Short mmCIF file of the C-alpha atoms (twelve columns), coordinates in Angstrom:
data_MODEL
# 
_entry.id   MODEL 
# 
loop_
_atom_site.group_PDB 
_atom_site.id 
_atom_site.type_symbol 
_atom_site.label_atom_id 
_atom_site.label_alt_id 
_atom_site.label_comp_id 
_atom_site.label_asym_id 
_atom_site.label_seq_id 
_atom_site.Cartn_x 
_atom_site.Cartn_y 
_atom_site.Cartn_z 
_atom_site.pdbx_PDB_model_num 
ATOM 1   C CA . UNK A 1   183.606 61.361 196.128 1 
ATOM 2   C CA . UNK A 2   183.576 62.723 192.501 1 
ATOM 3   C CA . UNK A 3   186.562 62.636 190.222 1 
ATOM 4   C CA . UNK A 4   187.557 66.035 189.209 1 
ATOM 5   C CA . UNK A 5   186.578 65.656 185.253 1 
ATOM 6   C CA . UNK A 6   189.989 66.295 183.335 1 
ATOM 7   C CA . UNK A 7   190.019 69.492 181.548 1 
ATOM 8   C CA . UNK A 8   192.526 70.448 178.977 1 
ATOM 9   C CA . UNK A 9   193.303 73.515 177.808 1 
ATOM 10  C CA . UNK A 10  195.163 74.300 175.049 1 
ATOM 11  C CA . UNK A 11  196.823 78.479 172.799 1 
ATOM 12  C CA . UNK A 12  199.044 78.852 170.854 1 
ATOM 13  C CA . UNK A 13  201.696 81.050 169.957 1 
ATOM 14  C CA . UNK A 14  203.667 81.539 165.655 1 
ATOM 15  C CA . UNK A 15  200.456 82.216 163.826 1 
ATOM 16  C CA . UNK A 16  202.167 85.867 162.370 1 
ATOM 17  C CA . UNK A 17  205.659 84.910 162.178 1 
ATOM 18  C CA . UNK A 18  207.246 85.169 158.989 1 
ATOM 19  C CA . UNK A 19  209.399 82.611 160.490 1 
ATOM 20  C CA . UNK A 20  209.575 79.568 162.957 1 
ATOM 21  C CA . UNK A 21  207.105 77.156 163.784 1 
ATOM 22  C CA . UNK A 22  203.422 78.076 165.502 1 
ATOM 23  C CA . UNK A 23  203.828 76.550 169.181 1 
ATOM 24  C CA . UNK A 24  200.427 75.406 170.419 1 
ATOM 25  C CA . UNK A 25  200.982 74.666 174.658 1 
ATOM 26  C CA . UNK A 26  198.502 71.696 176.236 1 
ATOM 27  C CA . UNK A 27  197.631 71.696 180.448 1 
ATOM 28  C CA . UNK A 28  195.978 70.154 182.997 1 
ATOM 29  C CA . UNK A 29  195.870 72.157 185.642 1 
ATOM 30  C CA . UNK A 30  195.792 70.132 189.196 1 
ATOM 31  C CA . UNK A 31  192.758 71.056 191.329 1 
ATOM 32  C CA . UNK A 32  194.487 72.603 194.149 1 
ATOM 33  C CA . UNK A 33  196.352 74.656 191.715 1 
ATOM 34  C CA . UNK A 34  195.972 78.377 191.864 1 
ATOM 35  C CA . UNK A 35  197.825 81.269 190.780 1 
ATOM 36  C CA . UNK A 36  196.054 84.427 190.816 1 
ATOM 37  C CA . UNK A 37  199.105 86.257 187.668 1 
ATOM 38  C CA . UNK A 38  197.366 83.708 185.200 1 
ATOM 39  C CA . UNK A 39  196.350 85.722 181.703 1 
ATOM 40  C CA . UNK A 40  196.951 86.014 178.476 1 
ATOM 41  C CA . UNK A 41  200.604 85.426 178.082 1 
ATOM 42  C CA . UNK A 42  201.342 88.693 176.144 1 
ATOM 43  C CA . UNK A 43  199.988 90.924 178.894 1 
ATOM 44  C CA . UNK A 44  202.921 89.523 180.727 1 
ATOM 45  C CA . UNK A 45  206.705 90.333 180.685 1 
ATOM 46  C CA . UNK A 46  209.329 88.036 180.244 1 
ATOM 47  C CA . UNK A 47  210.251 88.017 183.422 1 
ATOM 48  C CA . UNK A 48  207.350 87.349 184.585 1 
ATOM 49  C CA . UNK A 49  206.415 84.033 181.881 1 
ATOM 50  C CA . UNK A 50  209.794 82.494 182.911 1 
ATOM 51  C CA . UNK A 51  208.850 82.363 186.042 1 
ATOM 52  C CA . UNK A 52  204.815 81.381 185.750 1 
ATOM 53  C CA . UNK A 53  206.346 78.510 182.728 1 
ATOM 54  C CA . UNK A 54  208.852 76.853 185.833 1 
ATOM 55  C CA . UNK A 55  206.117 76.898 188.159 1 
ATOM 56  C CA . UNK A 56  203.709 75.245 185.547 1 
ATOM 57  C CA . UNK A 57  205.422 73.464 184.062 1 
ATOM 58  C CA . UNK A 58  206.394 71.602 187.906 1 
ATOM 59  C CA . UNK A 59  203.101 71.797 189.050 1 
ATOM 60  C CA . UNK A 60  200.671 69.815 185.834 1 
ATOM 61  C CA . UNK A 61  200.809 68.376 183.294 1 
ATOM 62  C CA . UNK A 62  201.617 69.663 180.170 1 
ATOM 63  C CA . UNK A 63  202.675 69.542 176.433 1 
ATOM 64  C CA . UNK A 64  203.423 71.617 173.155 1 
ATOM 65  C CA . UNK A 65  202.950 70.482 169.411 1 
ATOM 66  C CA . UNK A 66  204.568 72.120 167.050 1 
ATOM 67  C CA . UNK A 67  203.686 72.534 162.819 1 
ATOM 68  C CA . UNK A 68  207.589 74.159 161.207 1 
ATOM 69  C CA . UNK A 69  207.786 76.383 159.053 1 
ATOM 70  C CA . UNK A 70  208.111 74.085 155.705 1 
ATOM 71  C CA . UNK A 71  204.943 72.091 157.282 1 
ATOM 72  C CA . UNK A 72  203.372 75.961 157.412 1 
ATOM 73  C CA . UNK A 73  203.965 75.842 153.556 1 
ATOM 74  C CA . UNK A 74  202.815 73.020 152.461 1 
ATOM 75  C CA . UNK A 75  199.070 72.981 154.555 1 
ATOM 76  C CA . UNK A 76  198.544 76.439 154.861 1 
ATOM 77  C CA . UNK A 77  199.144 78.519 158.874 1 
ATOM 78  C CA . UNK A 78  195.063 77.695 159.884 1 
ATOM 79  C CA . UNK A 79  195.979 73.836 158.780 1 
ATOM 80  C CA . UNK A 80  199.566 74.392 160.367 1 
ATOM 81  C CA . UNK A 81  198.003 75.941 163.550 1 
ATOM 82  C CA . UNK A 82  194.952 73.203 163.660 1 
ATOM 83  C CA . UNK A 83  198.259 70.679 163.527 1 
ATOM 84  C CA . UNK A 84  199.885 72.252 165.942 1 
ATOM 85  C CA . UNK A 85  196.856 72.510 168.919 1 
ATOM 86  C CA . UNK A 86  196.119 68.846 167.615 1 
ATOM 87  C CA . UNK A 87  199.540 67.291 169.079 1 
ATOM 88  C CA . UNK A 88  200.024 69.203 171.595 1 
ATOM 89  C CA . UNK A 89  196.369 67.451 172.854 1 
ATOM 90  C CA . UNK A 90  197.932 64.282 171.855 1 
ATOM 91  C CA . UNK A 91  201.085 65.033 173.231 1 
ATOM 92  C CA . UNK A 92  199.887 64.712 176.686 1 
ATOM 93  C CA . UNK A 93  198.970 61.187 176.131 1 
ATOM 94  C CA . UNK A 94  196.024 61.077 178.286 1 
ATOM 95  C CA . UNK A 95  192.069 60.509 178.749 1 
ATOM 96  C CA . UNK A 96  190.506 63.482 179.053 1 
ATOM 97  C CA . UNK A 97  186.649 65.076 179.203 1 
ATOM 98  C CA . UNK A 98  187.304 68.321 177.737 1 
ATOM 99  C CA . UNK A 99  189.559 70.736 175.874 1 
ATOM 100 C CA . UNK A 100 189.038 74.285 175.952 1 
ATOM 101 C CA . UNK A 101 191.061 76.608 172.478 1 
ATOM 102 C CA . UNK A 102 191.597 79.771 172.595 1 
ATOM 103 C CA . UNK A 103 189.631 81.546 169.757 1 
ATOM 104 C CA . UNK A 104 187.140 81.090 167.723 1 
ATOM 105 C CA . UNK A 105 188.038 77.352 166.303 1 
ATOM 106 C CA . UNK A 106 188.574 73.862 167.239 1 
ATOM 107 C CA . UNK A 107 191.235 71.284 165.748 1 
ATOM 108 C CA . UNK A 108 190.118 67.841 165.277 1 
ATOM 109 C CA . UNK A 109 189.323 66.676 168.940 1 
ATOM 110 C CA . UNK A 110 186.494 65.335 171.032 1 
ATOM 111 C CA . UNK A 111 184.621 67.236 172.933 1 
ATOM 112 C CA . UNK A 112 187.035 70.960 172.124 1 
ATOM 113 C CA . UNK A 113 185.223 73.942 172.622 1 
ATOM 114 C CA . UNK A 114 186.280 76.880 171.676 1 
ATOM 115 C CA . UNK A 115 186.079 80.458 173.650 1 
ATOM 116 C CA . UNK A 116 187.144 83.495 172.401 1 
ATOM 117 C CA . UNK A 117 189.800 85.639 174.359 1 
ATOM 118 C CA . UNK A 118 189.939 82.052 176.614 1 
ATOM 119 C CA . UNK A 119 193.611 82.965 177.645 1 
ATOM 120 C CA . UNK A 120 191.683 86.128 179.345 1 
ATOM 121 C CA . UNK A 121 189.119 84.472 181.346 1 
ATOM 122 C CA . UNK A 122 189.747 80.258 181.504 1 
ATOM 123 C CA . UNK A 123 193.265 80.022 184.037 1 
ATOM 124 C CA . UNK A 124 193.868 76.225 181.942 1 
ATOM 125 C CA . UNK A 125 193.665 77.810 178.533 1 
ATOM 126 C CA . UNK A 126 196.450 80.900 179.781 1 
ATOM 127 C CA . UNK A 127 198.624 78.581 181.745 1 
ATOM 128 C CA . UNK A 128 198.925 77.164 177.794 1 
ATOM 129 C CA . UNK A 129 199.274 80.329 176.119 1 
ATOM 130 C CA . UNK A 130 202.372 80.741 178.816 1 
ATOM 131 C CA . UNK A 131 204.452 77.172 177.760 1 
ATOM 132 C CA . UNK A 132 203.496 78.195 174.209 1 
ATOM 133 C CA . UNK A 133 204.856 82.012 174.035 1 
ATOM 134 C CA . UNK A 134 207.560 81.103 176.513 1 
ATOM 135 C CA . UNK A 135 209.081 77.551 174.570 1 
ATOM 136 C CA . UNK A 136 208.097 79.593 170.386 1 
ATOM 137 C CA . UNK A 137 210.539 82.661 172.584 1 
ATOM 138 C CA . UNK A 138 213.356 79.711 172.914 1 
ATOM 139 C CA . UNK A 139 212.819 78.784 169.783 1 
ATOM 140 C CA . UNK A 140 213.844 82.155 168.464 1 
ATOM 141 C CA . UNK A 141 216.427 82.602 171.092 1 
ATOM 142 C CA . UNK A 142 218.365 79.707 169.394 1 
ATOM 143 C CA . UNK A 143 217.640 81.028 165.902 1 
ATOM 144 C CA . UNK A 144 218.760 84.225 166.916 1 
ATOM 145 C CA . UNK A 145 222.473 82.611 168.212 1 
ATOM 146 C CA . UNK A 146 222.585 80.738 164.643 1 
ATOM 147 C CA . UNK A 147 221.915 84.117 162.240 1 
ATOM 148 C CA . UNK A 148 222.653 87.017 164.475 1 
ATOM 149 C CA . UNK A 149 222.233 89.072 162.115 1 
ATOM 150 C CA . UNK A 150 218.342 89.166 161.184 1 
ATOM 151 C CA . UNK A 151 217.854 89.734 165.479 1 
ATOM 152 C CA . UNK A 152 214.750 86.966 166.370 1 
ATOM 153 C CA . UNK A 153 215.397 87.427 170.021 1 
ATOM 154 C CA . UNK A 154 214.072 91.150 169.401 1 
ATOM 155 C CA . UNK A 155 211.193 90.851 167.506 1 
ATOM 156 C CA . UNK A 156 210.892 87.204 167.587 1 
ATOM 157 C CA . UNK A 157 210.018 86.272 164.204 1 
ATOM 158 C CA . UNK A 158 207.389 89.181 163.105 1 
ATOM 159 C CA . UNK A 159 208.037 91.214 160.226 1 
ATOM 160 C CA . UNK A 160 209.244 94.737 161.715 1 
ATOM 161 C CA . UNK A 161 211.005 96.506 160.017 1 
ATOM 162 C CA . UNK A 162 214.443 95.331 160.674 1 
ATOM 163 C CA . UNK A 163 213.198 91.390 159.366 1 
ATOM 164 C CA . UNK A 164 212.173 93.229 156.434 1 
ATOM 165 C CA . UNK A 165 215.859 94.590 156.165 1 
ATOM 166 C CA . UNK A 166 217.415 91.469 156.911 1 
ATOM 167 C CA . UNK A 167 215.769 89.738 154.492 1 
ATOM 168 C CA . UNK A 168 216.357 91.840 152.058 1 
ATOM 169 C CA . UNK A 169 220.192 92.003 152.934 1 
ATOM 170 C CA . UNK A 170 221.152 88.288 153.520 1 
ATOM 171 C CA . UNK A 171 217.644 86.863 151.782 1 
ATOM 172 C CA . UNK A 172 215.664 83.830 153.845 1 
ATOM 173 C CA . UNK A 173 216.704 80.989 155.552 1 
ATOM 174 C CA . UNK A 174 215.662 78.067 154.332 1 
ATOM 175 C CA . UNK A 175 213.347 75.605 156.723 1 
ATOM 176 C CA . UNK A 176 213.171 78.695 158.562 1 
ATOM 177 C CA . UNK A 177 211.412 81.347 156.810 1 
ATOM 178 C CA . UNK A 178 208.133 80.789 155.887 1 
ATOM 179 C CA . UNK A 179 208.369 80.851 151.912 1 
ATOM 180 C CA . UNK A 180 204.284 81.618 151.825 1 
ATOM 181 C CA . UNK A 181 204.234 83.978 153.527 1 
ATOM 182 C CA . UNK A 182 204.065 87.633 151.829 1 
ATOM 183 C CA . UNK A 183 207.023 89.171 152.797 1 
ATOM 184 C CA . UNK A 184 208.886 86.385 151.901 1 
ATOM 185 C CA . UNK A 185 207.342 85.538 148.532 1 
ATOM 186 C CA . UNK A 186 207.264 88.869 146.896 1 
ATOM 187 C CA . UNK A 187 211.297 88.883 147.700 1 
ATOM 188 C CA . UNK A 188 211.536 85.568 145.419 1 
ATOM 189 C CA . UNK A 189 208.524 86.405 142.620 1 
ATOM 190 C CA . UNK A 190 209.414 90.331 141.558 1 
# 
């Protein structure tokens, strides 16, 4: 009997927000794992994502990797994203055969293939996108408890009107906001 190839799916969440980390998920699905609902995490309701997250984390090998706001500011969002994905795979701490990444670019990992819209076509990438999204959303709920005036639990750090108004009124939060992103940069460099 031949051993199945160990395929790692990777996806990230949080490139666009003005606050927090970019978070990547890395997942290995067991051969018998089947969840027909697996798709791009953004297409699922929050409740559905939480249910799938529980199933994935119980039955699969998984890990996350992050690049925080300070690191993003010092190396840029693209490099931060690549680093988060690389860290997620390294945090699995397993010898793999292949890595499938959502998007058009691979981090520095051997046998890596980027697949555009891979979160829709590859269940292993869909699972990684759910891990990343739920992890990052939970971080935003925690940040919302510490800084309720900004509404992070609602907009998840994206540059919504509510978030921009809060920034104008209360300023940016050190170590959380991305000072290299233009709405925040503009706030401090008039």
